[in-house]
Tab-separated table of C-alpha atoms and ligand atoms in Angstrom:
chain	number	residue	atom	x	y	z
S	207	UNK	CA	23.177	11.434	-14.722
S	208	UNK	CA	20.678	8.493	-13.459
S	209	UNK	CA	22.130	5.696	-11.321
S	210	UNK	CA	24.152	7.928	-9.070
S	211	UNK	CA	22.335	7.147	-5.490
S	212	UNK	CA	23.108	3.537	-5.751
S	213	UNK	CA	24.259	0.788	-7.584
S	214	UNK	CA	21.653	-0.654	-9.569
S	215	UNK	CA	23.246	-3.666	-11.108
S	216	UNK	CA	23.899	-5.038	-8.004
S	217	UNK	CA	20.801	-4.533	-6.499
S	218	UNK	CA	18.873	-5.930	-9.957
S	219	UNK	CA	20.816	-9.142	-9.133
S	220	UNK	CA	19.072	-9.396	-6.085
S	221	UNK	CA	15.750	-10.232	-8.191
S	222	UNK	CA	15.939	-13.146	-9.352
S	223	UNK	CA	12.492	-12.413	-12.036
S	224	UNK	CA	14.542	-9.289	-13.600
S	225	UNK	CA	16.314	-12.257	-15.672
S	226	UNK	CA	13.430	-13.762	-16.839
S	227	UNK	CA	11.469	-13.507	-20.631
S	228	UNK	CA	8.417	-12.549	-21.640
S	229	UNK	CA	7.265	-13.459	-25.022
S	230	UNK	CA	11.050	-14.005	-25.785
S	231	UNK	CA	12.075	-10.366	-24.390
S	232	UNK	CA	13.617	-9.230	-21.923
S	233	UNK	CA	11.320	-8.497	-18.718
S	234	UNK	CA	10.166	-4.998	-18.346
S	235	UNK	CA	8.640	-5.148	-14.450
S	236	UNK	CA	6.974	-2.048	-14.737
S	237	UNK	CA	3.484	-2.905	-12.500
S	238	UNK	CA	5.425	-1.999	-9.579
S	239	UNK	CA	2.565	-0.300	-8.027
S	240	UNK	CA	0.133	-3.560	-8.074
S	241	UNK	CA	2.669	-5.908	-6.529
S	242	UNK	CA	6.805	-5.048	-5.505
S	243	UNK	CA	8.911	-8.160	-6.970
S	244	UNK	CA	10.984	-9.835	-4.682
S	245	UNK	CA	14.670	-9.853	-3.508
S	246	UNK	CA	16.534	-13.530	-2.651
S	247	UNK	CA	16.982	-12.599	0.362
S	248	UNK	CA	13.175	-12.506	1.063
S	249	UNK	CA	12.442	-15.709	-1.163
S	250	UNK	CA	15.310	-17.066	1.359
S	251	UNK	CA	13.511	-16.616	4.494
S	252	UNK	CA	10.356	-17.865	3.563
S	253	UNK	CA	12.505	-21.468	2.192
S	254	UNK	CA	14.569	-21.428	5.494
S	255	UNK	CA	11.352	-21.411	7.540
S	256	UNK	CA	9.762	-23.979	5.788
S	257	UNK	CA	13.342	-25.662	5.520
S	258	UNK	CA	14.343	-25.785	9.411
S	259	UNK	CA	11.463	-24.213	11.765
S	260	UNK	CA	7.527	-24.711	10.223
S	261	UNK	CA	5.700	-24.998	13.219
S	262	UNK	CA	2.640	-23.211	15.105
S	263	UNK	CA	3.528	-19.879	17.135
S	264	UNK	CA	2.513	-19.040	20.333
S	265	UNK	CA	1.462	-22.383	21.700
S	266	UNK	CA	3.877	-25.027	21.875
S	267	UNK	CA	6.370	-26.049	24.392
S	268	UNK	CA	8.992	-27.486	22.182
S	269	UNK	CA	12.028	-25.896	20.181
S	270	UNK	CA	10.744	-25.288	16.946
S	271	UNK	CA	7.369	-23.973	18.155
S	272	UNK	CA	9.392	-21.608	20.247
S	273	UNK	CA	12.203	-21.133	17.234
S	274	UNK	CA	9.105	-19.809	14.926
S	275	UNK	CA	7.328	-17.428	17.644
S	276	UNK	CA	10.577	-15.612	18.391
S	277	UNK	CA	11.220	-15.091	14.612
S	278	UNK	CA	7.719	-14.045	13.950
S	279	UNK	CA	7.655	-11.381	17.075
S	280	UNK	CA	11.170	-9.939	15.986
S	281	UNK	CA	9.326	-9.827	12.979
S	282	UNK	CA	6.916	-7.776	14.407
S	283	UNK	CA	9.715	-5.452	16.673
S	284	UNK	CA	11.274	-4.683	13.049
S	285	UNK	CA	7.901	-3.515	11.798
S	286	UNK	CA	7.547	-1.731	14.878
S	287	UNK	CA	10.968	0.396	14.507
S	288	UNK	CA	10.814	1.018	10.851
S	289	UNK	CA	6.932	2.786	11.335
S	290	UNK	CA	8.207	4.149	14.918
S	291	UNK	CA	4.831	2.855	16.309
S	292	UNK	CA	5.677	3.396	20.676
S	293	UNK	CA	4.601	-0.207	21.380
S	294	UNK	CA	4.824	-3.515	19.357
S	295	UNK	CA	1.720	-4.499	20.290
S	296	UNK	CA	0.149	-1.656	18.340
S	297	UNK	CA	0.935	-3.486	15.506
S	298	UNK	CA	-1.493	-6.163	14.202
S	299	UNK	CA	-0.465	-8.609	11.430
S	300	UNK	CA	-2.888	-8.978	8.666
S	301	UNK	CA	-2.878	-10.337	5.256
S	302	UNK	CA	-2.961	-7.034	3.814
S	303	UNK	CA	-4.377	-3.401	3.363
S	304	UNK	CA	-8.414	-4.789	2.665
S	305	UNK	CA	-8.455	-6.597	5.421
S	306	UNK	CA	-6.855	-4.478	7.918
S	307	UNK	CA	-9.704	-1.574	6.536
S	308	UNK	CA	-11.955	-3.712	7.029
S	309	UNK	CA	-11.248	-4.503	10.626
S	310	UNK	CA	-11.374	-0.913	11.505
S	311	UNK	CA	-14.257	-0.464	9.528
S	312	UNK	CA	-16.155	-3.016	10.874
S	313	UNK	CA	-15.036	-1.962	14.499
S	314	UNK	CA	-16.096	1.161	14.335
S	315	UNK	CA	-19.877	-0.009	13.533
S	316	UNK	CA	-20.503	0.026	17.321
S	317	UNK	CA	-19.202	2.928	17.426
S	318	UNK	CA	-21.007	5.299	15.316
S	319	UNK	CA	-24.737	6.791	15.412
S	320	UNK	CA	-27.062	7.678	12.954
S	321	UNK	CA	-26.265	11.066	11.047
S	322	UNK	CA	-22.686	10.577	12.324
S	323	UNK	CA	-20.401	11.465	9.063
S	324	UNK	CA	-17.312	9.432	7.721
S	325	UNK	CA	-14.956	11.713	5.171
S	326	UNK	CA	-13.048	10.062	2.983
S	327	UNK	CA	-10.955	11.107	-0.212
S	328	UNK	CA	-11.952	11.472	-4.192
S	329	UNK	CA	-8.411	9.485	-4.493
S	330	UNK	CA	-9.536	6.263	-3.196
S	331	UNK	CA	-8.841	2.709	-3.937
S	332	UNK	CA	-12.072	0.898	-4.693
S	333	UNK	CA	-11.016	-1.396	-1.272
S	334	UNK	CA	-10.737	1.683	0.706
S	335	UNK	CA	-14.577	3.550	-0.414
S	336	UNK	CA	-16.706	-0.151	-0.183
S	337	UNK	CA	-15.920	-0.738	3.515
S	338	UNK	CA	-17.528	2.777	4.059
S	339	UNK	CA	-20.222	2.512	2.360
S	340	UNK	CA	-21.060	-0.843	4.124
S	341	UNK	CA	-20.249	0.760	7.357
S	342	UNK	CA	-22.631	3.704	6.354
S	343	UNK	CA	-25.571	1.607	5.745
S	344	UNK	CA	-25.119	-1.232	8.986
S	345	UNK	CA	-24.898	2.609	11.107
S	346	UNK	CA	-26.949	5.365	9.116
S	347	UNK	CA	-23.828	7.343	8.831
S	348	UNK	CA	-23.315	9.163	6.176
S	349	UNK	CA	-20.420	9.154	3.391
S	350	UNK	CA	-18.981	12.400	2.561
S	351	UNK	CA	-16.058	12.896	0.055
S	352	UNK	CA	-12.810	15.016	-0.413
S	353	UNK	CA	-13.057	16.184	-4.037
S	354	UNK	CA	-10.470	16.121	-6.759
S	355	UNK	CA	-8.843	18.927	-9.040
S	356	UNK	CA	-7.621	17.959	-12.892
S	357	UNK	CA	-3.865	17.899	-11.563
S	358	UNK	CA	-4.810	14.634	-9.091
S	359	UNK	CA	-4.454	16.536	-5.704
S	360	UNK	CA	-7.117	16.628	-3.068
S	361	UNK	CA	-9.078	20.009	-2.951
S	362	UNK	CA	-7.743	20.640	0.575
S	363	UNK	CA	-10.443	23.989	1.601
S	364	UNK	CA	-13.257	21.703	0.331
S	365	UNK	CA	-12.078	19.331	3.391
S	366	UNK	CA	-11.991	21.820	5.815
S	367	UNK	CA	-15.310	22.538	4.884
S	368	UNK	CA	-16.600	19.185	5.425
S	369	UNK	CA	-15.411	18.633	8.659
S	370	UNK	CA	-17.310	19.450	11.798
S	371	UNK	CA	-18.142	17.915	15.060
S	372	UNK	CA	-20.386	15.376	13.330
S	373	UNK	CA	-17.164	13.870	11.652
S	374	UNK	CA	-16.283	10.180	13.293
S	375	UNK	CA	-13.450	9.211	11.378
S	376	UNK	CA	-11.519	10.344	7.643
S	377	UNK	CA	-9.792	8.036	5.780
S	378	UNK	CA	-7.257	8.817	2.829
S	379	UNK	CA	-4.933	7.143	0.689
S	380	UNK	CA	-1.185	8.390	2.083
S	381	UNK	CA	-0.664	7.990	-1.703
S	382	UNK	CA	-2.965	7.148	-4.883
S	383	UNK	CA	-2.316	4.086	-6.761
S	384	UNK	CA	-4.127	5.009	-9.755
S	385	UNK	CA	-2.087	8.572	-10.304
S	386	UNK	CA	0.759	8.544	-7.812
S	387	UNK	CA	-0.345	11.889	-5.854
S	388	UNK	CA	1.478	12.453	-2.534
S	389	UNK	CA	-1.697	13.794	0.124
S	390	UNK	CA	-1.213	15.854	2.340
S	391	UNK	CA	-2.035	13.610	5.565
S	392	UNK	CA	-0.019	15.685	8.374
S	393	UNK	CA	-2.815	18.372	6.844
S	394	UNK	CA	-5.515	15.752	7.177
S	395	UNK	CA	-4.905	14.104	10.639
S	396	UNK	CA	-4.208	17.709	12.236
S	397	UNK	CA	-7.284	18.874	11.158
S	398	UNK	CA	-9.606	15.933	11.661
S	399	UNK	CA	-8.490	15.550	14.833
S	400	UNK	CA	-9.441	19.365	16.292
S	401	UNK	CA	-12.943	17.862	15.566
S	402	UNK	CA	-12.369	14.836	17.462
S	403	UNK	CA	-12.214	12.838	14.606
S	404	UNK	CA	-10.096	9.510	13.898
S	405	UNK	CA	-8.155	9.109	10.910
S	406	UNK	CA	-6.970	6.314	8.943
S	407	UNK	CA	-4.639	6.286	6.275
S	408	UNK	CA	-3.960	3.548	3.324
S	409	UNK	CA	-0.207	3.476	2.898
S	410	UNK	CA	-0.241	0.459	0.942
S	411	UNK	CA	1.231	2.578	-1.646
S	412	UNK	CA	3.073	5.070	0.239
S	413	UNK	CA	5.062	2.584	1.942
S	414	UNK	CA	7.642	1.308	-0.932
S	415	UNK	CA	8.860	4.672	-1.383
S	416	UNK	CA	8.492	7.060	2.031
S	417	UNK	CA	8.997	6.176	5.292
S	418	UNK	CA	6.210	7.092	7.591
S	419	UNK	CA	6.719	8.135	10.999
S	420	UNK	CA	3.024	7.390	12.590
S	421	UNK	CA	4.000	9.096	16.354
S	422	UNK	CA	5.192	12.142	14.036
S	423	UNK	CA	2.048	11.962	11.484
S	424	UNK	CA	-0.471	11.161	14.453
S	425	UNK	CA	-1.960	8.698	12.346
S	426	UNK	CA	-4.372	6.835	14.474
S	427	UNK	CA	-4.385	3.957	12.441
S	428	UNK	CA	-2.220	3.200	9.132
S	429	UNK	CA	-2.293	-0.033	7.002
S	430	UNK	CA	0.187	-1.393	4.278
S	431	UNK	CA	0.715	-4.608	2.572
S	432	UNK	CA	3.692	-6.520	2.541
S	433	UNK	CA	3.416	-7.734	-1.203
S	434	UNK	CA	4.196	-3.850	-2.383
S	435	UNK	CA	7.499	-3.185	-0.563
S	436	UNK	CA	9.053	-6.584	-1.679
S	437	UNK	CA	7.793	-9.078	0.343
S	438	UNK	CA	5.051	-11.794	-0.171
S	439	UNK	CA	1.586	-11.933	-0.867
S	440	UNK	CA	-0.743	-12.321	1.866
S	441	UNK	CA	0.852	-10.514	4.941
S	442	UNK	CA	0.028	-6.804	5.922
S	443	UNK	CA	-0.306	-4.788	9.148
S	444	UNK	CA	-2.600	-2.550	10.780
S	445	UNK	CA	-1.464	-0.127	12.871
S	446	UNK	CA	-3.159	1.344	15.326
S	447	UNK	CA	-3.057	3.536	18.369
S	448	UNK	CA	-3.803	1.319	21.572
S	449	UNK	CA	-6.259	3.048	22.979
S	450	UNK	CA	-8.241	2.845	19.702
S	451	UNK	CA	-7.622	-1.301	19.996
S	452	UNK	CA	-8.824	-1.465	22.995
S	453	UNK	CA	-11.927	0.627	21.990
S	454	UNK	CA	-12.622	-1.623	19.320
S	455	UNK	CA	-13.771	-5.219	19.149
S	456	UNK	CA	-12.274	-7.956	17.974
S	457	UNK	CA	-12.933	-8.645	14.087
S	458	UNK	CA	-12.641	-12.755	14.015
S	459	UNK	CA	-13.087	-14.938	16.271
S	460	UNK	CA	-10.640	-18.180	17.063
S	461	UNK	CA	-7.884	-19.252	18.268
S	462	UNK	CA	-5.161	-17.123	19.718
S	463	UNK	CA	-7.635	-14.221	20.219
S	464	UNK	CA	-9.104	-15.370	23.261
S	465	UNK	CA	-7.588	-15.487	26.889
S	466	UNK	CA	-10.482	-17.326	28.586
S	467	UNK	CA	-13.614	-19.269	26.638
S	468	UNK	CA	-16.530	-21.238	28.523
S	469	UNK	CA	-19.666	-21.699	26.758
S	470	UNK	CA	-21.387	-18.239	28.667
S	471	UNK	CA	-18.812	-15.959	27.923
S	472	UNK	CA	-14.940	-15.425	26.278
S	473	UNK	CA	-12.578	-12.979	27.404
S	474	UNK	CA	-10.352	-12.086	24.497
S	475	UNK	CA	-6.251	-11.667	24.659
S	476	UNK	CA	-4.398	-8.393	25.082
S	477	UNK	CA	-3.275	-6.718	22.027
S	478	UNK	CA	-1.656	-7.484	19.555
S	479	UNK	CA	-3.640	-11.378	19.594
S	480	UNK	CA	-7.137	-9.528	20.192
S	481	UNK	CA	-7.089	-8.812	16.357
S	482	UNK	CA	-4.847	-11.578	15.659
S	483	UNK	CA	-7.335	-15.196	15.527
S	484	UNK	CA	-6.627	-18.491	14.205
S	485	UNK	CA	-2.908	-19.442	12.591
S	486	UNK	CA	-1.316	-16.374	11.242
S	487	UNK	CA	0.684	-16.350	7.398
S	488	UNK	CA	3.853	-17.432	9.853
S	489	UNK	CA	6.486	-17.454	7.107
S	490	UNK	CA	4.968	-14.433	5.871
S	491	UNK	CA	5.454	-12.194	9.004
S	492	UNK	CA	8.829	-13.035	8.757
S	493	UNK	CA	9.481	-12.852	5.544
S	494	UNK	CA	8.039	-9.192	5.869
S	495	UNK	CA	10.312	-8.705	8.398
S	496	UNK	CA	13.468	-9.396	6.106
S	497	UNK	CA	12.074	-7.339	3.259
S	498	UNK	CA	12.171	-4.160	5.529
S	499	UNK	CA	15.479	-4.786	6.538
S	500	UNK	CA	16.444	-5.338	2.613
S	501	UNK	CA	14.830	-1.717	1.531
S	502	UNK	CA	16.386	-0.376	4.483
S	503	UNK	CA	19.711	-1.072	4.377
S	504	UNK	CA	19.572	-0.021	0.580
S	505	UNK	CA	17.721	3.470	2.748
S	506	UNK	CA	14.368	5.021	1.796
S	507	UNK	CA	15.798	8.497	1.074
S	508	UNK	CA	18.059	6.687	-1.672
S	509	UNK	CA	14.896	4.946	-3.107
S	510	UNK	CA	13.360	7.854	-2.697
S	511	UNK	CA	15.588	10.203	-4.718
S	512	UNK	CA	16.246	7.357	-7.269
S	513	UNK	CA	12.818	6.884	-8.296
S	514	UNK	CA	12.154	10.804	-8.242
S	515	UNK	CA	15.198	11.006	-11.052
S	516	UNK	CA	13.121	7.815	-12.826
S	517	UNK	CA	9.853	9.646	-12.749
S	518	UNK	CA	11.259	12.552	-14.249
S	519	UNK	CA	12.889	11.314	-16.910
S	520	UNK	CA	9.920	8.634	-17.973
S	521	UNK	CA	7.515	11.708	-17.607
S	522	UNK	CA	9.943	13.774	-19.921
S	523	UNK	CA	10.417	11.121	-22.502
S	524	UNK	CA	6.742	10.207	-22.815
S	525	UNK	CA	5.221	13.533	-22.975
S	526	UNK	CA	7.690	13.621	-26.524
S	527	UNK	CA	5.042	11.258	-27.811
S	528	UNK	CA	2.286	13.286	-29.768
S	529	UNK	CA	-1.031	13.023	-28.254
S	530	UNK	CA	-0.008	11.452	-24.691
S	531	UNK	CA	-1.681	13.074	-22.033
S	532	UNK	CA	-0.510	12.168	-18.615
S	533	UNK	CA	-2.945	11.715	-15.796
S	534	UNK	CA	-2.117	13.230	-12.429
S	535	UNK	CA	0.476	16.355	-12.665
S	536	UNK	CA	1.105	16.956	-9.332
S	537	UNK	CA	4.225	17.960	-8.029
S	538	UNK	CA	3.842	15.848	-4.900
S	539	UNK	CA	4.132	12.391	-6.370
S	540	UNK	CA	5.592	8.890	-6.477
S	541	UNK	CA	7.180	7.440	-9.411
S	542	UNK	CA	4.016	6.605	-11.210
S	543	UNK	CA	2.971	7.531	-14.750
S	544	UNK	CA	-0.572	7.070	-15.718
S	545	UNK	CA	-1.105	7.500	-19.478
S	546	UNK	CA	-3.706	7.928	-22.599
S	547	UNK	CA	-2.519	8.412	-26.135
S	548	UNK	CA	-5.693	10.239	-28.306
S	549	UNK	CA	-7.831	8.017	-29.580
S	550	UNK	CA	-6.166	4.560	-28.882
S	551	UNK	CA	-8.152	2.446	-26.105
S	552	UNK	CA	-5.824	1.363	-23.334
S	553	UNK	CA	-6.029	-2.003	-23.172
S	554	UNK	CA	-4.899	-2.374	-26.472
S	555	UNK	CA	-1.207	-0.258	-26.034
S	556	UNK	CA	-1.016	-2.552	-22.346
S	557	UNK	CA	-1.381	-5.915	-24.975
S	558	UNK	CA	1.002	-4.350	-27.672
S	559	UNK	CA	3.520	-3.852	-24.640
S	560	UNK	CA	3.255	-7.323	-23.188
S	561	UNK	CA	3.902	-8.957	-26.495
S	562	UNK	CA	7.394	-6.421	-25.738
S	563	UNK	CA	8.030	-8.210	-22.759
S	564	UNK	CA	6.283	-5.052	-20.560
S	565	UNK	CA	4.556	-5.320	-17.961
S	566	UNK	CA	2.436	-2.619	-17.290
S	567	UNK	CA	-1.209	-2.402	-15.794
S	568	UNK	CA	-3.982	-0.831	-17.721
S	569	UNK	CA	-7.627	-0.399	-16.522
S	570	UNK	CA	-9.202	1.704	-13.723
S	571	UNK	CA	-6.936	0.436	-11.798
S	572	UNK	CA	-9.569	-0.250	-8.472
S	573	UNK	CA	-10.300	3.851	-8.733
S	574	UNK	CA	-12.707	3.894	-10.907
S	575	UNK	CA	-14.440	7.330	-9.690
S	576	UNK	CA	-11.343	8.871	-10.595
S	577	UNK	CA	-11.360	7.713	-14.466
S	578	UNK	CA	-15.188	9.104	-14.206
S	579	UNK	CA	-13.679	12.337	-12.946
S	580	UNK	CA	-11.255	12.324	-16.013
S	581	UNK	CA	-14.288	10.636	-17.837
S	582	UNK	CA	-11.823	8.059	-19.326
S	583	UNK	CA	-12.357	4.338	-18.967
S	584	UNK	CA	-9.062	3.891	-17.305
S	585	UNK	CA	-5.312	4.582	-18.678
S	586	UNK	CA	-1.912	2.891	-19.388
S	587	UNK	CA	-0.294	3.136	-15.608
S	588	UNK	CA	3.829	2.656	-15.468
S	589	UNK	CA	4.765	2.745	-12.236
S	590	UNK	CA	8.737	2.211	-10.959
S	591	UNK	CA	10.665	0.557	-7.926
S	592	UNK	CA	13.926	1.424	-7.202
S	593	UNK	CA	15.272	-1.886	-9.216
S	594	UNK	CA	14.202	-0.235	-12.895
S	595	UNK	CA	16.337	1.506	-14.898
S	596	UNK	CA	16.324	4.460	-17.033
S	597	UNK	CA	17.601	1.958	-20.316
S	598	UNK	CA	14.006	0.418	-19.310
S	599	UNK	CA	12.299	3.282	-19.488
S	600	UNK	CA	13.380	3.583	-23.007
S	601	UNK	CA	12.281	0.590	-23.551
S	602	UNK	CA	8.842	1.218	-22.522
S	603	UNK	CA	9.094	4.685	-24.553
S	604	UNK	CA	10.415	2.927	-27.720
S	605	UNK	CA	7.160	0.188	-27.222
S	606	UNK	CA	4.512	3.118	-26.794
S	607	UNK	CA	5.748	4.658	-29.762
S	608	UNK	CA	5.747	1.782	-31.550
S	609	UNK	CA	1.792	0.610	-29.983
S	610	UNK	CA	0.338	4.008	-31.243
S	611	UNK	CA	2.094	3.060	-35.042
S	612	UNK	CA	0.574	0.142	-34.736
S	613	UNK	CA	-3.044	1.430	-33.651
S	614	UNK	CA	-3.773	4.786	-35.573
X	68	PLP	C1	-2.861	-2.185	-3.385
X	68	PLP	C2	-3.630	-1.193	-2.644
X	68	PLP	C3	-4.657	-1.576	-1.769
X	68	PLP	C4	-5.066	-3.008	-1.582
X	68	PLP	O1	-4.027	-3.782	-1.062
X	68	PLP	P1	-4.218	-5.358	-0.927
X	68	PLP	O2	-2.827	-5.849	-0.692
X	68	PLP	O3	-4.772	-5.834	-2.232
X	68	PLP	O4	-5.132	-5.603	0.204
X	68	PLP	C5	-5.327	-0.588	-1.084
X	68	PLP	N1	-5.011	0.700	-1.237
X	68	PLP	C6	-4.024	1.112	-2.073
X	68	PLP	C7	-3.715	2.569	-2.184
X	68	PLP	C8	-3.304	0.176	-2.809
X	68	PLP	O5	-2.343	0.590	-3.630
C-alpha cells in the first residue's frame, strides 16, 4: 500500500499549483527534478516580507532594516542546522548551484599550477563540467573524468586510478539529474582527500530528498539551490569549510563585501559577507529558510521512503509498456525515471503528454555527455516529489501508452 508514511492529501493542499489545469486537465507536476513547486507557507513568507519588512540588511539603523537582517540571518542559522555545517558563517547565500560552482571555481584559479589535475564525474550537469573546463584553460590544469557504466553509476576503481598527488580538487554530482543515480561521495571525499585533494559536491539534486550531513560527509564545499526543495527561484548556498573561504578570494566585488575601501587598497569583510557583495535576494533567503522548515517538519526519512515506494511502482508500471527502456538502473537512486520508447523521438511523447496536462521534461536534460554515452539524443525524464501520487503515476502511464499509439 502507497500513501502510508504520510498524508498526502493534506500535504497536496499545501500547493496551491496542484489545483491548477493544463490544456483543460488536471496538472500532472511531474518535472520535479528541474524546479520543486511551492508550499503556501513559502509563497507566505516571501508576501509577508514584502507586506511588513522590505528593507536593506545589514546597514541600517532603523526597525525594519534591523526586522529584515535578523530574519535573513535566522535564515541562514536554519540552513546552518539542517546541513550541520559547525559555523553559520560557513554558509554563503547565493542565487543558486551555477553560481556558487562558479565561485569556487573561479577561486581556485589562483590556486592551481600548470599540469595540476581537476577530477570530476561522467554524471555531470552541463553547469558543473563548463566551470572546469574554463578553470583548466585560465590555469593549464588539466580535466580528467570519472567514467560511467550502462546502469548510470560511477566506475568507482577507474577513480581510484585517477587520483594521485597531482589531483587539486574532484567535483561530483551528490546525485544526477539526468538519471537519478545516488554517488557514492563518502567514497569520493575519503579518497580524494588522502591525496590532499578538495572536493566539491553538487547537491542541487540530492537535497529534496536526503539530508546531508557535511561534518559527517567531509564535504569541503557543497552547493544546492533553493528552487528544488520548494522554495524560490534565485536563492542557493555554498557551503564551504572556513579555512577553504579564507583561502579563497572573493568572487564579486561591492557592497557588503568589503570592511575597509580607499582608493589604494580594500580590505574585504569576514565570512560569510566576503562572498556575499551587493544586495542579496532578501526575501529569498528567507523564504528558503521557511521551505526547510516545511520539508522538515513533514521529515526527510518520510520523503525519503515515500518517494522510494513512488519510484518503484512508476518504474514497475512503465517497464509493462513494450519497447520502454529505462535509463539509469541503479539501485542507489532518487525517484527519477528517465525513459525511451523504440523508435519514437522524445520530444514528441513530452508534447503528447503536455496536451494531457503532464508535465514532464524531455531533452538532454544539461548532461548531454551522458545521452552520448547512451548515444541517444536525450529521453522522456519523470521525476517525483513527495506531493505526487501513485493515481498520478497512472496517469502518466495511461498518457505514455496512449503517446506511443499515437506515434508508431
Ligand atoms: C539543477 C541543477 C543544477 C543547476 O542549478 P541552478 O539552480 O540552475 O543553478 C546543477 N546541478 C544539478 C545536479 C542540478 O540538478
Amino acid at each position: 500500500m502507497i500513501n502510508t508514511v504520510f498524508d498526502i492529501l493534506t500535504i497536496r493542499k499545501d500547493f496551491p499549483i496542484l489545483n491548477r489545469k493544463v490544456n483543460g486537465e488536471a496538472l500532472v507536476y511531474l518535472d520535479n527534478a528541474a524546479t520543486s513547486q511551492t508550499p503556501k507557507m513559502v509563497i507566505d513568507a516571501i508576501v509577508d516580507y514584502y507586506s511588513r519588512y522590505n528593507s536593506n540588511i545589514h546597514r541600517g539603523v532603523h526597525s525594519l532594516s534591523q526586522e529584515a537582517t535578523e530574519m535573513y540571518e535566522e535564515a541562514r542559522l536554519k540552513i546552518q542546522k539542517h546541513f550541520n555545517a559547525s559555523k553559520s558563517h560557513e554558509i554563503i547565500f547565493t542565487p543558486g548551484t551555477t553560481y556558487g560552482i562558479n565561485l569556487v571555481a573561479n577561486g581556485f584559479s589562483a590556486l592551481l599550477n600548470k599540469g595540476d589535475e581537476i577530477i570530476v564525474s561522467a554524471l555531470e550537469h552541463h553547469s558543473n563540467i563548463v566551470p572546469w573546463q574554463m578553470l583548466c584553460e585560465r590555469t593549464g590544469a588539466v580535466l580528467k573524468v570519472i567514467p560511467m557504466d550502462l546502469d548510470g553509476k560511477l566506475v568507482m576503481d577507474e577513480y581510484h586510478n585517477l587520483l594521485n598527488p597531482k589531483t587539486k580538487l574532484v567535483f561530483c554530482n551528490h546525485v544526477s539529474n539526468a538519471l537519478g543515480t545516488i554517488n557514492p561521495i563518502k567514497e569520493i571525499i575519503t579518497a580524494a582527500h588522502k591525496v590532499g585533494a578538495a572536493v566539491l559536491i553538487d547537491g542541487a539534486q540530492a537535497a529534496p530528498h536526503i539530508k546531508a550531513d557535511v561534518q559527517q560527509l567531509d564535504a569541503d564545499f557543497y552547493v544546492v539551490s533553493g528552487h528544488k526543495m520548494c522554495g524560490p527561484t534565485g536563492v542557493g548556498i555554498l557551503y564551504g569549510k572556513e579555512e577553504w573561504l579564507n583561502k579563497l578570494p572573493p568572487y564579486q566585488g561591492g557592497g557588503e563585501m568589503i570592511a575597509e575601501v580607499t582608493f589604494e587598497k580594500t580590505t574585504y569583510a569576514d565570512l560569510p559577507h566576503k562572498f556575499e557583495a551587493g544586495t542579496p535576494n532578501i526575501s529569498g533567503g528567507i523564504a528558503f529558510g521557511a521551505a526547510l522548515d516545511y520539508m522538515n517538519t513533514i521529515g526527510f526519512d518520510a520523503i525519503a521512503q515515500y518517494e522510494d515506494e513512488l519510484l518503484k511502482y512508476a518504474t514497475d508500471q512503465l517497464l509493462t509498456i513494450e519497447g520502454l527502456k529505462i535509463y539509469g538502473t541503479s539501485s542507489e537512486k532518487t525517484a527519477v525515471v528517465s525513459f525511451n520508447i523504440e523508435g519514437i523521438h522524445p520530444y514528441d511523447i513530452g508534447s503528447i503528454l503536455d496536451k494531457l496536462g503532464i508535465a514532464v521534461r524531455t531533452g538532454h536534460h544539461c548532461a548531454q555527455p551522458i545521452m552520448d554515452f547512451y548515444k541517444i539524443p536525450g529521453t522522456v525524464r519523470a521525476s517525483f516529489s513527495f506531493y505526487n501520487t501513485k493515481e498520478e503515476i497512472d496517469v502518466l502511464v495511461a498518457g505514455v501508452k496512449r503517446a506511443k499509439a499515437m506515434l508508431t
